[in-house]
mmCIF file of C-alpha atoms in Angstrom:
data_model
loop_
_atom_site.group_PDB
_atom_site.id
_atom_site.type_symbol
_atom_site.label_atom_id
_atom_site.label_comp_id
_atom_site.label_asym_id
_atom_site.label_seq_id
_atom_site.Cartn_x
_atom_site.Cartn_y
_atom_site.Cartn_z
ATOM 1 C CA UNK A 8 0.000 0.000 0.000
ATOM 2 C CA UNK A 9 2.577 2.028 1.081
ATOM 3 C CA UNK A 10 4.326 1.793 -2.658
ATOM 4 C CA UNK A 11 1.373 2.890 -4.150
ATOM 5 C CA UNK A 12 1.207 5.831 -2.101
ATOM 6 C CA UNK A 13 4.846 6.526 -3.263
ATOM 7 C CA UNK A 14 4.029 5.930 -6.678
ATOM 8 C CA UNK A 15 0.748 8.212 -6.870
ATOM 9 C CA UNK A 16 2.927 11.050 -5.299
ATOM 10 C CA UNK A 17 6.096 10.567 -7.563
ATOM 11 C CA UNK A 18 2.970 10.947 -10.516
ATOM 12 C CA UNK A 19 1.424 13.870 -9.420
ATOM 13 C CA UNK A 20 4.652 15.962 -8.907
ATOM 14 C CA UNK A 21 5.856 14.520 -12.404
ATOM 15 C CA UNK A 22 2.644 15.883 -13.824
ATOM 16 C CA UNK A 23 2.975 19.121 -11.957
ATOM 17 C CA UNK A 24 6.213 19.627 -13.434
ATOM 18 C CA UNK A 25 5.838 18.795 -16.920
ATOM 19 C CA UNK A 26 2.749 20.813 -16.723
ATOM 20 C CA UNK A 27 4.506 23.851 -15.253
ATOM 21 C CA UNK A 28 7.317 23.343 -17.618
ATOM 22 C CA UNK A 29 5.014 22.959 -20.871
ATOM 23 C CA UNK A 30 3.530 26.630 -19.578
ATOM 24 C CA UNK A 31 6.513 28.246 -19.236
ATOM 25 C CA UNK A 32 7.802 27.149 -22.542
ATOM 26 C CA UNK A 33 4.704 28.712 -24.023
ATOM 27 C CA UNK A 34 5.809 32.247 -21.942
ATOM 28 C CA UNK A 35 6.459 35.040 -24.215
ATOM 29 C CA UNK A 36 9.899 36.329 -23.809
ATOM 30 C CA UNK A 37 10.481 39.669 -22.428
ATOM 31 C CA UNK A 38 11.994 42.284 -24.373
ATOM 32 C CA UNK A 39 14.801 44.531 -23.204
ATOM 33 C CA UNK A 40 15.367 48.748 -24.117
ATOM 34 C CA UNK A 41 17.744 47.772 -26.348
ATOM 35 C CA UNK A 42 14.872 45.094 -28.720
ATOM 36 C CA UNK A 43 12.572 47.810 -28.741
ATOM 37 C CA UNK A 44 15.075 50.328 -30.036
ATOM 38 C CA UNK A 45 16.513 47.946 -32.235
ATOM 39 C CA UNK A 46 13.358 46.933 -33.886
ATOM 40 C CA UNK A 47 12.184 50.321 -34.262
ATOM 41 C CA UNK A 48 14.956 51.161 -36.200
ATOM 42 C CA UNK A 49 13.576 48.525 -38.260
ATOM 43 C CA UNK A 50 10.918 50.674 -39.352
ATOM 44 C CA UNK A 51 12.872 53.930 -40.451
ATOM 45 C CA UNK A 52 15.509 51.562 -42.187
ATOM 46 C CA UNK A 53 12.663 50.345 -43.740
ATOM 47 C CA UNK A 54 11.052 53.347 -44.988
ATOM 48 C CA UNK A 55 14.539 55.297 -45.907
ATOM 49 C CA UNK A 56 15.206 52.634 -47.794
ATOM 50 C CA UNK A 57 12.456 52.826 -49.785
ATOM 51 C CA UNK A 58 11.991 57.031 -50.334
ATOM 52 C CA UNK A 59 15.778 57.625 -50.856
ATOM 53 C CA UNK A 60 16.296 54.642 -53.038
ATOM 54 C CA UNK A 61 19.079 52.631 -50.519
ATOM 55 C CA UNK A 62 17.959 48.772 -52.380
ATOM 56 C CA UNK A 63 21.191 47.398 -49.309
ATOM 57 C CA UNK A 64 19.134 49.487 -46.661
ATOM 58 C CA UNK A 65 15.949 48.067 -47.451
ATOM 59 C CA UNK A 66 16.837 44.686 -47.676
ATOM 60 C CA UNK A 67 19.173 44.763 -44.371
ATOM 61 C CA UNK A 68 15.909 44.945 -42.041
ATOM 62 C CA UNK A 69 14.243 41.058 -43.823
ATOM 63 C CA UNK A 70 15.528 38.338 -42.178
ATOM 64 C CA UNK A 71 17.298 35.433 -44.786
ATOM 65 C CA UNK A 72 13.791 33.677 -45.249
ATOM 66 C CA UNK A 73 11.802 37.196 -44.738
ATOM 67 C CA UNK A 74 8.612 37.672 -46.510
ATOM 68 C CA UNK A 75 6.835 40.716 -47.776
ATOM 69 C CA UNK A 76 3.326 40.485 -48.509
ATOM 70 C CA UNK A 77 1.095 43.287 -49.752
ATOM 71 C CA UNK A 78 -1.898 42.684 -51.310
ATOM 72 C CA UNK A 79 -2.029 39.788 -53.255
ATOM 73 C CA UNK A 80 1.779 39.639 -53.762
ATOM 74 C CA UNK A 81 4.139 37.979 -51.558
ATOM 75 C CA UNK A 82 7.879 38.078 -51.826
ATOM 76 C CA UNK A 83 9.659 35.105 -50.315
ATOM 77 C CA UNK A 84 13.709 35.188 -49.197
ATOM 78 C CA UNK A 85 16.223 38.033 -50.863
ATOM 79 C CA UNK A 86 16.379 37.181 -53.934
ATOM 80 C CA UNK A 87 12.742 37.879 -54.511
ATOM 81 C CA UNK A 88 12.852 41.003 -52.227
ATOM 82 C CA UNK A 89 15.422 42.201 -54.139
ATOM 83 C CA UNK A 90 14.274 41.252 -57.526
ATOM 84 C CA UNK A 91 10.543 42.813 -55.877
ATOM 85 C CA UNK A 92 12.979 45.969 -54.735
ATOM 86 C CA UNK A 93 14.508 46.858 -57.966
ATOM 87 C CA UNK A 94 11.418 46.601 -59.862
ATOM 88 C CA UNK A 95 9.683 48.981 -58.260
ATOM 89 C CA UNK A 96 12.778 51.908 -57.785
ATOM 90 C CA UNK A 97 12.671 51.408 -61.686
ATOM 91 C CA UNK A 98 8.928 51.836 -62.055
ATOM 92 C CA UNK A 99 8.653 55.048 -59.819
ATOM 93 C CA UNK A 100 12.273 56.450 -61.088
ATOM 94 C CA UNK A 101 10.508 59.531 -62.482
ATOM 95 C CA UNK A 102 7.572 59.800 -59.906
ATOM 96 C CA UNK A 103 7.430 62.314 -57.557
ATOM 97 C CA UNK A 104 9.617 62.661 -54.205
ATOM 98 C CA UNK A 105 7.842 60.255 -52.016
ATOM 99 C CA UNK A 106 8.095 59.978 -48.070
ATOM 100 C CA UNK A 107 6.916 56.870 -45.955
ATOM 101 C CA UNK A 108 6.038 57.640 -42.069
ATOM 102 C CA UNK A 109 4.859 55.830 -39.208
ATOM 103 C CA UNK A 110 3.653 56.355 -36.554
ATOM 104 C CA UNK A 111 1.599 54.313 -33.173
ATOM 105 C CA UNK A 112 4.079 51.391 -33.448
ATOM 106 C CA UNK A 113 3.206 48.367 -30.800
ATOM 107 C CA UNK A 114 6.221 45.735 -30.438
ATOM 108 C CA UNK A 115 4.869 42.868 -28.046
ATOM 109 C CA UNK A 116 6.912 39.907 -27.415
ATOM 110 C CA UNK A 117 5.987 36.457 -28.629
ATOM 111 C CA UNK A 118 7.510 33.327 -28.362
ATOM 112 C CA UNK A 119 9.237 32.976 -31.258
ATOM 113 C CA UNK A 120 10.630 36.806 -30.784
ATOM 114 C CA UNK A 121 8.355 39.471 -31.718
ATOM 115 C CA UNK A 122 5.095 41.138 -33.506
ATOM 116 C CA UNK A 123 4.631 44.829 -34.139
ATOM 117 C CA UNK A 124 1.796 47.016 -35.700
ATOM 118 C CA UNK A 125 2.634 50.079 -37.409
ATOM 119 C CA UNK A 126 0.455 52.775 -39.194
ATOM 120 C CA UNK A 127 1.762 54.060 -42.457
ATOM 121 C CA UNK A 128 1.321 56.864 -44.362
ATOM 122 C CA UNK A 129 2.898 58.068 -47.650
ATOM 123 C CA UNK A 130 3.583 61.768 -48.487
ATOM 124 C CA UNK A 131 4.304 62.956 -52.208
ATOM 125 C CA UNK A 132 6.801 66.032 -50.770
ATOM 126 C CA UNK A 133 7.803 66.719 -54.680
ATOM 127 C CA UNK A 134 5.261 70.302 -54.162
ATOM 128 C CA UNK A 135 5.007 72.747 -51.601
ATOM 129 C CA UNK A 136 2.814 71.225 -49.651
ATOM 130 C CA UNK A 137 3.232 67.475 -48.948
ATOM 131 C CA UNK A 138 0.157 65.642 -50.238
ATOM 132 C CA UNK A 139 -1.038 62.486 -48.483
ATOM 133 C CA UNK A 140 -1.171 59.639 -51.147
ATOM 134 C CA UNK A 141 -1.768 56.193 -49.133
ATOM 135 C CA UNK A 142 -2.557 54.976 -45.875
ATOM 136 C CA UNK A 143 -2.322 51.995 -44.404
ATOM 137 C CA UNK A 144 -0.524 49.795 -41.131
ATOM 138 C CA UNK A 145 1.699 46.746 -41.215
ATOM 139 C CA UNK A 146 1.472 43.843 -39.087
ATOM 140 C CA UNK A 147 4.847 42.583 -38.613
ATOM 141 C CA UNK A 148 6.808 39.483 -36.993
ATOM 142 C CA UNK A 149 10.413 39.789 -36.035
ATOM 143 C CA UNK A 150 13.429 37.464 -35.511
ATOM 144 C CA UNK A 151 16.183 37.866 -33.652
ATOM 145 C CA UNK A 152 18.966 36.897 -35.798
ATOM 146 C CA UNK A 153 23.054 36.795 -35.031
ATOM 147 C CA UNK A 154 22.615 40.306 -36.825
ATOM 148 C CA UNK A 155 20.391 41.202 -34.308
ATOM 149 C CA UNK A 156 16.281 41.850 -34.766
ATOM 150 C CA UNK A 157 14.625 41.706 -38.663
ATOM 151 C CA UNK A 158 11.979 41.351 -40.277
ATOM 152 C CA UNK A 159 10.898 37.592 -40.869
ATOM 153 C CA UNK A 160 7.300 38.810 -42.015
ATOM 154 C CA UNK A 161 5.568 41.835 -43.477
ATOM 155 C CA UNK A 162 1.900 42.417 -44.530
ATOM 156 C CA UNK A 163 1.110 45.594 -45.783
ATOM 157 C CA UNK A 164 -2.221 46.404 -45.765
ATOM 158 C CA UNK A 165 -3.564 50.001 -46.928
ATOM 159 C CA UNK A 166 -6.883 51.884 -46.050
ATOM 160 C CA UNK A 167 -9.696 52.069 -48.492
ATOM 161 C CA UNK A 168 -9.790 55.443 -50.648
ATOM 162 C CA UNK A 169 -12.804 57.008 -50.843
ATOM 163 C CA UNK A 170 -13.146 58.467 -55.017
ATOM 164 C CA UNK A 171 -12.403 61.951 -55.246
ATOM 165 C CA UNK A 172 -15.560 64.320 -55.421
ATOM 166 C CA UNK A 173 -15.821 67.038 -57.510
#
């Protein structure tokens, strides 16, 4: 009787513990000052790459394997980002002078590293007066890699556009 007392105790505390331990490895990491800076950074590499035509800036902030997705394209790894990347400097190279900004950026910790939200907005600054052309956020998941923190995925998504009334 006595053994089975033993044994009904030594299974309980092994269920505790693999129970507590399958928890904790569920736990989202925290994230230091430094992540948070670092992944912010993310986002203005990000955009200056884009508005001042940097192809090695803009790709630096994707992980190896990182994916952009906006609308219904999706760009897998660097060489599609870059082939994606090129494409487009050489469709806009005689658009107007184009800024990206964002703005209410959320980084929260996951398990797997991190996810951020970002709104977006792009300014045509070739006039006077900057003129709001898009609108949109980006829901983002980050890796930290021996580089430090990138971007593993991207989804653009932009607002609706009302038509323009007369």
């Amino acid at each position: 009787m006595r053994k089975l007392g033993v044994l009904i105790a030594v299974a309980g505390i092994g269920t505790v513990v693999g129970v507590g331990w399958g928890f904790a490895q569920q736990q989202e990491e925290e994230l230091s000052a430094k992540d948070y800076i670092e992944i912010n950074q993310l986002y203005a590499r990000y955009n200056q790459g884009v508005d001042l035509r940097n192809a090695e800036m803009w790709l630096g902030v994707f992980a190896d394997d990182g994916i952009f997705q906006f609308r219904d394209e999706k760009y897998v790894g660097q060489a599609e980002l870059t082939e994606y990347r090129m494409r487009t400097y050489a469709r806009t190279a005689n658009g107007p002078d184009i800024r990206h900004w964002n703005g209410s950026i959320v980084v929260t910790p996951t398990a797997d590293g991190a996810a951020g939200r970002a709104y977006w907005i792009m300014l045509d600054v070739s006039s006077p007066i900057p003129t709001e052309v898009a609108s949109g956020h980006y829901d983002d998941l980050f890796v930290k890699t021996q580089e430090g923190w990138r971007i593993k995925v991207r989804t653009g998504y932009s607002d609706p556009r009302p038509p323009l009334t007369q």
